[in-house]
Amino acid sequence: MNAFSESRLIHRKYRDFFEIVASILELAKNTCVSRFFLVKNIGTNSRHIKKYLDILVQRGLLGIHYKDGRVLYKTNERGLIFLRHYSVLKEILLGINADRSMLVAETILPLRGDRNAR
């Protein structure tokens, strides 16, 4: 399932912080995305998304890029590590659709993204 189709599945009324964070990071994983794109695909308003983006950028999970005067966001290495850990936790706790290949030693990576730990 790709990020776009997965994002369509999360249009629920009640989502927790981590579900929304994972959705943002997943949508911005392979390409730079605008805040408008995230609002449209996550199903919330711009003010709400801005709060999440501010947190993710501040914590180093999302990078800011500029193109043609537009602010775009892309998941960086630390955000990808978060997604791997999130996937493993969903599998362990809920049995939800985790990519089995990510359940190997790669999931033990520290959140700091230390390249020497691989």
Short mmCIF file of N, CA, C and O in Angstrom, two decimals:
data_model
loop_
_atom_site.label_atom_id
_atom_site.label_comp_id
_atom_site.label_asym_id
_atom_site.label_seq_id
_atom_site.Cartn_x
_atom_site.Cartn_y
_atom_site.Cartn_z
N MET A 1 0.85 -1.17 0.00
CA MET A 1 0.00 0.00 0.00
C MET A 1 0.90 1.23 0.00
O MET A 1 1.80 1.34 0.80
N ASN A 2 0.64 2.16 -0.90
CA ASN A 2 1.49 3.35 -0.94
C ASN A 2 0.99 4.41 0.04
O ASN A 2 -0.07 4.29 0.64
N ALA A 3 1.80 5.44 0.21
CA ALA A 3 1.50 6.46 1.22
C ALA A 3 0.19 7.18 0.92
O ALA A 3 -0.58 7.47 1.83
N PHE A 4 -0.08 7.43 -0.35
CA PHE A 4 -1.29 8.16 -0.70
C PHE A 4 -2.53 7.35 -0.36
O PHE A 4 -3.45 7.86 0.28
N SER A 5 -2.56 6.07 -0.76
CA SER A 5 -3.74 5.27 -0.47
C SER A 5 -3.88 5.01 1.03
O SER A 5 -4.97 4.95 1.55
N GLU A 6 -2.74 4.87 1.73
CA GLU A 6 -2.80 4.69 3.18
C GLU A 6 -3.37 5.93 3.84
O GLU A 6 -4.13 5.85 4.78
N SER A 7 -2.99 7.12 3.33
CA SER A 7 -3.49 8.35 3.93
C SER A 7 -5.01 8.45 3.80
O SER A 7 -5.67 9.00 4.66
N ARG A 8 -5.54 7.93 2.72
CA ARG A 8 -7.00 7.96 2.54
C ARG A 8 -7.70 7.10 3.59
O ARG A 8 -8.84 7.34 3.93
N LEU A 9 -7.01 6.08 4.09
CA LEU A 9 -7.61 5.19 5.08
C LEU A 9 -7.65 5.81 6.47
O LEU A 9 -8.34 5.32 7.35
N ILE A 10 -6.89 6.86 6.69
CA ILE A 10 -6.82 7.42 8.03
C ILE A 10 -7.75 8.60 8.24
O ILE A 10 -7.64 9.29 9.22
N HIS A 11 -8.67 8.81 7.33
CA HIS A 11 -9.63 9.90 7.50
C HIS A 11 -10.69 9.48 8.50
O HIS A 11 -11.82 9.19 8.16
N ARG A 12 -10.28 9.40 9.74
CA ARG A 12 -11.19 9.07 10.82
C ARG A 12 -11.33 10.28 11.70
O ARG A 12 -10.46 11.14 11.73
N LYS A 13 -12.39 10.30 12.45
CA LYS A 13 -12.62 11.46 13.29
C LYS A 13 -11.63 11.54 14.44
O LYS A 13 -11.14 12.61 14.76
N TYR A 14 -11.32 10.43 15.06
CA TYR A 14 -10.43 10.43 16.22
C TYR A 14 -9.14 9.70 15.89
O TYR A 14 -9.13 8.50 15.69
N ARG A 15 -8.05 10.46 15.85
CA ARG A 15 -6.73 9.88 15.62
C ARG A 15 -5.81 10.42 16.70
O ARG A 15 -5.93 11.57 17.11
N ASP A 16 -4.89 9.61 17.13
CA ASP A 16 -3.98 10.09 18.15
C ASP A 16 -2.79 10.81 17.52
O ASP A 16 -2.62 10.82 16.29
N PHE A 17 -2.00 11.41 18.35
CA PHE A 17 -0.85 12.20 17.93
C PHE A 17 0.07 11.38 17.02
O PHE A 17 0.48 11.85 15.97
N PHE A 18 0.37 10.15 17.42
CA PHE A 18 1.32 9.34 16.67
C PHE A 18 0.77 8.91 15.32
O PHE A 18 1.52 8.80 14.35
N GLU A 19 -0.51 8.68 15.21
CA GLU A 19 -1.10 8.34 13.91
C GLU A 19 -0.96 9.51 12.94
O GLU A 19 -0.63 9.32 11.77
N ILE A 20 -1.21 10.71 13.41
CA ILE A 20 -1.10 11.88 12.55
C ILE A 20 0.35 12.14 12.17
O ILE A 20 0.67 12.40 11.01
N VAL A 21 1.26 12.02 13.14
CA VAL A 21 2.69 12.20 12.85
C VAL A 21 3.14 11.18 11.81
O VAL A 21 3.80 11.54 10.83
N ALA A 22 2.78 9.92 11.99
CA ALA A 22 3.18 8.88 11.04
C ALA A 22 2.60 9.15 9.65
O ALA A 22 3.27 8.94 8.64
N SER A 23 1.38 9.65 9.59
CA SER A 23 0.75 9.96 8.31
C SER A 23 1.50 11.08 7.59
O SER A 23 1.73 11.00 6.38
N ILE A 24 1.86 12.11 8.32
CA ILE A 24 2.61 13.22 7.73
C ILE A 24 3.96 12.72 7.21
O ILE A 24 4.34 13.00 6.06
N LEU A 25 4.67 11.98 8.04
CA LEU A 25 5.98 11.48 7.64
C LEU A 25 5.89 10.53 6.46
O LEU A 25 6.74 10.55 5.57
N GLU A 26 4.86 9.71 6.42
CA GLU A 26 4.67 8.77 5.31
C GLU A 26 4.39 9.51 4.00
O GLU A 26 4.94 9.18 2.95
N LEU A 27 3.55 10.52 4.05
CA LEU A 27 3.23 11.29 2.85
C LEU A 27 4.44 12.07 2.32
O LEU A 27 4.56 12.28 1.12
N ALA A 28 5.32 12.47 3.22
CA ALA A 28 6.49 13.25 2.83
C ALA A 28 7.74 12.39 2.69
O ALA A 28 8.85 12.90 2.56
N LYS A 29 7.58 11.09 2.68
CA LYS A 29 8.72 10.18 2.68
C LYS A 29 9.48 10.18 1.35
O LYS A 29 10.69 10.20 1.34
N ASN A 30 8.78 10.16 0.25
CA ASN A 30 9.43 10.00 -1.05
C ASN A 30 9.54 11.27 -1.87
O ASN A 30 10.21 11.28 -2.90
N THR A 31 8.88 12.31 -1.43
CA THR A 31 8.90 13.56 -2.19
C THR A 31 8.61 14.73 -1.26
O THR A 31 8.05 14.54 -0.18
N CYS A 32 8.98 15.90 -1.69
CA CYS A 32 8.65 17.11 -0.92
C CYS A 32 7.17 17.41 -1.09
O CYS A 32 6.63 17.31 -2.20
N VAL A 33 6.52 17.77 -0.01
CA VAL A 33 5.08 18.05 -0.04
C VAL A 33 4.79 19.41 0.59
O VAL A 33 5.51 19.87 1.47
N SER A 34 3.73 20.02 0.15
CA SER A 34 3.31 21.31 0.70
C SER A 34 2.36 21.10 1.88
O SER A 34 1.80 20.01 2.06
N ARG A 35 2.18 22.15 2.64
CA ARG A 35 1.23 22.08 3.75
C ARG A 35 -0.18 21.85 3.22
O ARG A 35 -0.95 21.08 3.80
N PHE A 36 -0.51 22.46 2.09
CA PHE A 36 -1.83 22.26 1.48
C PHE A 36 -2.05 20.78 1.14
O PHE A 36 -3.12 20.22 1.40
N PHE A 37 -1.04 20.14 0.56
CA PHE A 37 -1.14 18.72 0.22
C PHE A 37 -1.41 17.89 1.47
O PHE A 37 -2.24 16.98 1.46
N LEU A 38 -0.71 18.20 2.56
CA LEU A 38 -0.91 17.46 3.81
C LEU A 38 -2.30 17.69 4.37
O LEU A 38 -2.96 16.74 4.81
N VAL A 39 -2.77 18.93 4.35
CA VAL A 39 -4.12 19.24 4.84
C VAL A 39 -5.14 18.42 4.07
O VAL A 39 -6.03 17.78 4.65
N LYS A 40 -5.00 18.41 2.76
CA LYS A 40 -5.95 17.71 1.89
C LYS A 40 -5.94 16.19 2.14
O LYS A 40 -6.99 15.56 2.18
N ASN A 41 -4.76 15.63 2.32
CA ASN A 41 -4.65 14.17 2.42
C ASN A 41 -4.75 13.63 3.84
O ASN A 41 -5.01 12.45 4.02
N ILE A 42 -4.56 14.46 4.82
CA ILE A 42 -4.69 14.01 6.21
C ILE A 42 -6.11 14.28 6.71
O ILE A 42 -6.59 13.61 7.60
N GLY A 43 -6.76 15.26 6.13
CA GLY A 43 -8.14 15.53 6.51
C GLY A 43 -8.27 16.37 7.76
O GLY A 43 -9.06 16.06 8.65
N THR A 44 -7.50 17.42 7.82
CA THR A 44 -7.59 18.34 8.95
C THR A 44 -7.38 19.76 8.41
O THR A 44 -7.28 19.95 7.20
N ASN A 45 -7.30 20.72 9.29
CA ASN A 45 -7.15 22.09 8.81
C ASN A 45 -5.68 22.54 8.84
O ASN A 45 -4.82 21.90 9.44
N SER A 46 -5.43 23.66 8.21
CA SER A 46 -4.08 24.18 8.06
C SER A 46 -3.44 24.53 9.40
O SER A 46 -2.24 24.28 9.61
N ARG A 47 -4.21 25.10 10.30
CA ARG A 47 -3.67 25.48 11.61
C ARG A 47 -3.23 24.24 12.40
O ARG A 47 -2.18 24.24 13.03
N HIS A 48 -4.02 23.18 12.32
CA HIS A 48 -3.71 21.94 13.00
C HIS A 48 -2.42 21.32 12.42
O HIS A 48 -1.53 20.90 13.16
N ILE A 49 -2.34 21.25 11.11
CA ILE A 49 -1.16 20.69 10.44
C ILE A 49 0.08 21.51 10.78
O ILE A 49 1.15 20.96 11.00
N LYS A 50 -0.06 22.83 10.83
CA LYS A 50 1.09 23.68 11.14
C LYS A 50 1.70 23.33 12.49
O LYS A 50 2.92 23.28 12.64
N LYS A 51 0.87 23.05 13.48
CA LYS A 51 1.37 22.66 14.80
C LYS A 51 2.20 21.38 14.70
O LYS A 51 3.29 21.28 15.29
N TYR A 52 1.70 20.41 13.96
CA TYR A 52 2.44 19.16 13.79
C TYR A 52 3.74 19.40 13.03
O TYR A 52 4.79 18.85 13.40
N LEU A 53 3.68 20.18 11.97
CA LEU A 53 4.89 20.45 11.19
C LEU A 53 5.95 21.14 12.03
O LEU A 53 7.14 20.80 11.96
N ASP A 54 5.53 22.09 12.83
CA ASP A 54 6.48 22.80 13.71
C ASP A 54 7.18 21.81 14.66
O ASP A 54 8.40 21.87 14.84
N ILE A 55 6.42 20.90 15.23
CA ILE A 55 6.99 19.91 16.14
C ILE A 55 7.95 18.98 15.41
O ILE A 55 9.07 18.73 15.87
N LEU A 56 7.53 18.49 14.24
CA LEU A 56 8.36 17.55 13.49
C LEU A 56 9.66 18.18 12.99
O LEU A 56 10.71 17.53 13.01
N VAL A 57 9.58 19.43 12.57
CA VAL A 57 10.79 20.13 12.13
C VAL A 57 11.70 20.37 13.33
O VAL A 57 12.91 20.13 13.28
N GLN A 58 11.13 20.84 14.43
CA GLN A 58 11.90 21.12 15.63
C GLN A 58 12.59 19.86 16.17
O GLN A 58 13.73 19.92 16.63
N ARG A 59 11.93 18.72 16.09
CA ARG A 59 12.48 17.47 16.59
C ARG A 59 13.41 16.78 15.58
O ARG A 59 13.97 15.74 15.86
N GLY A 60 13.51 17.34 14.39
CA GLY A 60 14.44 16.79 13.40
C GLY A 60 13.93 15.60 12.63
O GLY A 60 14.71 14.84 12.07
N LEU A 61 12.61 15.42 12.54
CA LEU A 61 12.04 14.31 11.78
C LEU A 61 11.64 14.72 10.36
O LEU A 61 11.43 13.87 9.50
N LEU A 62 11.52 16.01 10.15
CA LEU A 62 11.07 16.56 8.88
C LEU A 62 11.97 17.72 8.50
O LEU A 62 12.32 18.53 9.35
N GLY A 63 12.34 17.77 7.24
CA GLY A 63 13.17 18.86 6.76
C GLY A 63 12.35 19.85 5.96
O GLY A 63 11.34 19.50 5.35
N ILE A 64 12.80 21.10 5.94
CA ILE A 64 12.14 22.15 5.16
C ILE A 64 12.96 22.39 3.89
O ILE A 64 14.18 22.49 3.94
N HIS A 65 12.26 22.47 2.77
CA HIS A 65 12.89 22.75 1.47
C HIS A 65 12.12 23.90 0.83
O HIS A 65 10.92 24.06 1.06
N TYR A 66 12.81 24.67 0.02
CA TYR A 66 12.17 25.80 -0.66
C TYR A 66 12.29 25.60 -2.16
O TYR A 66 13.36 25.28 -2.67
N LYS A 67 11.17 25.79 -2.87
CA LYS A 67 11.17 25.66 -4.32
C LYS A 67 10.18 26.67 -4.89
O LYS A 67 9.01 26.67 -4.52
N ASP A 68 10.67 27.52 -5.75
CA ASP A 68 9.84 28.53 -6.40
C ASP A 68 9.07 29.37 -5.38
O ASP A 68 7.89 29.67 -5.55
N GLY A 69 9.72 29.71 -4.29
CA GLY A 69 9.10 30.53 -3.26
C GLY A 69 8.12 29.79 -2.36
O GLY A 69 7.46 30.40 -1.53
N ARG A 70 8.01 28.49 -2.53
CA ARG A 70 7.09 27.69 -1.71
C ARG A 70 7.87 26.93 -0.65
O ARG A 70 8.99 26.48 -0.88
N VAL A 71 7.26 26.76 0.50
CA VAL A 71 7.84 25.95 1.57
C VAL A 71 7.33 24.53 1.41
O VAL A 71 6.13 24.29 1.34
N LEU A 72 8.27 23.59 1.33
CA LEU A 72 7.93 22.18 1.18
C LEU A 72 8.58 21.39 2.31
O LEU A 72 9.58 21.83 2.88
N TYR A 73 8.03 20.23 2.59
CA TYR A 73 8.52 19.40 3.68
C TYR A 73 8.86 18.01 3.15
O TYR A 73 8.19 17.48 2.27
N LYS A 74 9.92 17.44 3.72
CA LYS A 74 10.31 16.07 3.34
C LYS A 74 10.83 15.35 4.57
O LYS A 74 11.58 15.91 5.36
N THR A 75 10.43 14.11 4.70
CA THR A 75 10.88 13.28 5.81
C THR A 75 12.37 13.05 5.67
O THR A 75 12.86 12.71 4.60
N ASN A 76 13.10 13.27 6.75
CA ASN A 76 14.54 13.04 6.71
C ASN A 76 14.87 11.70 7.37
O ASN A 76 13.97 10.92 7.71
N GLU A 77 16.15 11.40 7.55
CA GLU A 77 16.58 10.10 8.06
C GLU A 77 15.98 9.79 9.43
O GLU A 77 15.51 8.68 9.68
N ARG A 78 15.96 10.76 10.29
CA ARG A 78 15.40 10.53 11.62
C ARG A 78 13.90 10.23 11.54
O ARG A 78 13.38 9.41 12.30
N GLY A 79 13.20 10.88 10.62
CA GLY A 79 11.78 10.60 10.41
C GLY A 79 11.55 9.19 9.88
O GLY A 79 10.59 8.52 10.25
N LEU A 80 12.45 8.73 9.01
CA LEU A 80 12.34 7.36 8.50
C LEU A 80 12.57 6.35 9.61
O LEU A 80 11.90 5.31 9.67
N ILE A 81 13.48 6.65 10.52
CA ILE A 81 13.71 5.77 11.67
C ILE A 81 12.44 5.72 12.53
O ILE A 81 12.03 4.65 12.97
N PHE A 82 11.82 6.88 12.74
CA PHE A 82 10.56 6.92 13.49
C PHE A 82 9.52 6.02 12.83
O PHE A 82 8.84 5.24 13.50
N LEU A 83 9.38 6.11 11.50
CA LEU A 83 8.38 5.30 10.79
C LEU A 83 8.66 3.80 10.95
O LEU A 83 7.72 3.01 11.11
N ARG A 84 9.92 3.41 10.92
CA ARG A 84 10.26 2.00 11.11
C ARG A 84 9.85 1.54 12.51
O ARG A 84 9.24 0.48 12.69
N HIS A 85 10.18 2.34 13.52
CA HIS A 85 9.82 2.00 14.89
C HIS A 85 8.30 1.98 15.07
O HIS A 85 7.75 1.09 15.73
N TYR A 86 7.61 2.93 14.48
CA TYR A 86 6.16 3.00 14.57
C TYR A 86 5.52 1.76 13.94
O TYR A 86 4.58 1.17 14.50
N SER A 87 6.07 1.35 12.81
CA SER A 87 5.56 0.16 12.13
C SER A 87 5.72 -1.08 12.99
O SER A 87 4.81 -1.92 13.09
N VAL A 88 6.86 -1.21 13.63
CA VAL A 88 7.11 -2.36 14.51
C VAL A 88 6.15 -2.34 15.70
O VAL A 88 5.57 -3.37 16.07
N LEU A 89 5.95 -1.17 16.30
CA LEU A 89 5.03 -1.07 17.44
C LEU A 89 3.60 -1.43 17.04
O LEU A 89 2.90 -2.11 17.79
N LYS A 90 3.16 -0.98 15.87
CA LYS A 90 1.82 -1.34 15.41
C LYS A 90 1.70 -2.85 15.24
O LYS A 90 0.69 -3.44 15.62
N GLU A 91 2.73 -3.45 14.69
CA GLU A 91 2.71 -4.90 14.49
C GLU A 91 2.67 -5.63 15.83
O GLU A 91 1.89 -6.56 16.02
N ILE A 92 3.49 -5.21 16.77
CA ILE A 92 3.55 -5.88 18.08
C ILE A 92 2.24 -5.71 18.84
O ILE A 92 1.68 -6.67 19.37
N LEU A 93 1.75 -4.50 18.91
CA LEU A 93 0.58 -4.22 19.74
C LEU A 93 -0.75 -4.52 19.08
O LEU A 93 -1.69 -4.95 19.73
N LEU A 94 -0.82 -4.28 17.78
CA LEU A 94 -2.11 -4.37 17.11
C LEU A 94 -2.17 -5.42 16.00
O LEU A 94 -3.24 -5.70 15.47
N GLY A 95 -1.01 -5.93 15.60
CA GLY A 95 -0.97 -6.87 14.49
C GLY A 95 -1.31 -6.22 13.17
O GLY A 95 -1.81 -6.86 12.26
N ILE A 96 -1.04 -4.91 13.05
CA ILE A 96 -1.44 -4.16 11.85
C ILE A 96 -0.33 -4.10 10.83
O ILE A 96 0.74 -3.60 11.08
N ASN A 97 -0.52 -4.69 9.70
CA ASN A 97 0.11 -4.42 8.42
C ASN A 97 1.53 -3.85 8.46
O ASN A 97 1.81 -2.91 7.75
N ALA A 98 2.40 -4.40 9.25
CA ALA A 98 3.79 -3.93 9.25
C ALA A 98 4.55 -4.65 8.15
O ALA A 98 4.29 -5.80 7.86
N ASP A 99 5.47 -3.95 7.54
CA ASP A 99 6.32 -4.55 6.52
C ASP A 99 7.28 -5.49 7.23
O ASP A 99 8.12 -5.08 8.00
N ARG A 100 7.19 -6.77 6.96
CA ARG A 100 7.98 -7.79 7.66
C ARG A 100 9.48 -7.56 7.51
O ARG A 100 10.25 -7.86 8.40
N SER A 101 9.92 -7.01 6.38
CA SER A 101 11.35 -6.79 6.17
C SER A 101 11.90 -5.75 7.14
O SER A 101 13.08 -5.73 7.42
N MET A 102 11.04 -4.88 7.66
CA MET A 102 11.50 -3.86 8.60
C MET A 102 11.61 -4.40 10.02
O MET A 102 12.11 -3.74 10.90
N LEU A 103 11.15 -5.61 10.25
CA LEU A 103 11.16 -6.16 11.59
C LEU A 103 12.49 -6.81 11.94
O LEU A 103 12.64 -7.38 12.99
N VAL A 104 13.45 -6.70 11.07
CA VAL A 104 14.77 -7.30 11.29
C VAL A 104 15.58 -6.36 12.18
O VAL A 104 15.04 -5.46 12.81
N ALA A 105 16.88 -6.53 12.22
CA ALA A 105 17.75 -5.75 13.10
C ALA A 105 17.65 -4.25 12.86
O ALA A 105 17.97 -3.47 13.75
N GLU A 106 17.22 -3.85 11.70
CA GLU A 106 17.12 -2.42 11.38
C GLU A 106 16.24 -1.68 12.38
O GLU A 106 16.43 -0.50 12.64
N THR A 107 15.30 -2.36 12.98
CA THR A 107 14.38 -1.72 13.92
C THR A 107 15.03 -1.39 15.24
O THR A 107 14.46 -0.67 16.05
N ILE A 108 16.21 -1.88 15.47
CA ILE A 108 16.90 -1.63 16.72
C ILE A 108 17.71 -0.34 16.66
O ILE A 108 18.29 0.09 17.64
N LEU A 109 17.71 0.33 15.52
CA LEU A 109 18.48 1.56 15.37
C LEU A 109 18.07 2.59 16.41
O LEU A 109 16.90 2.75 16.70
N PRO A 110 19.04 3.30 16.96
CA PRO A 110 18.69 4.36 17.92
C PRO A 110 18.00 5.51 17.21
O PRO A 110 18.21 5.75 16.03
N LEU A 111 17.16 6.25 17.92
CA LEU A 111 16.44 7.36 17.32
C LEU A 111 17.35 8.48 16.86
O LEU A 111 16.98 9.29 16.04
N ARG A 112 18.53 8.57 17.39
CA ARG A 112 19.45 9.64 16.96
C ARG A 112 19.93 9.43 15.54
O ARG A 112 20.51 10.30 14.95
N GLY A 113 19.72 8.25 14.96
CA GLY A 113 20.13 8.00 13.59
C GLY A 113 21.63 7.85 13.46
O GLY A 113 22.19 8.16 12.42
N ASP A 114 22.29 7.38 14.49
CA ASP A 114 23.73 7.22 14.49
C ASP A 114 24.12 6.19 13.43
O ASP A 114 23.80 5.03 13.52
N ARG A 115 24.84 6.64 12.41
CA ARG A 115 25.24 5.75 11.32
C ARG A 115 26.17 4.64 11.79
O ARG A 115 26.21 3.59 11.21
N ASN A 116 26.93 4.87 12.85
CA ASN A 116 27.85 3.86 13.34
C ASN A 116 27.14 2.71 14.03
O ASN A 116 27.71 1.66 14.24
N ALA A 117 25.87 2.91 14.37
CA ALA A 117 25.13 1.88 15.08
C ALA A 117 24.56 0.84 14.15
O ALA A 117 24.03 -0.17 14.57
N ARG A 118 24.63 1.06 12.85
CA ARG A 118 24.03 0.12 11.89
C ARG A 118 24.84 -1.11 11.70
O ARG A 118 25.88 -1.35 11.67
#
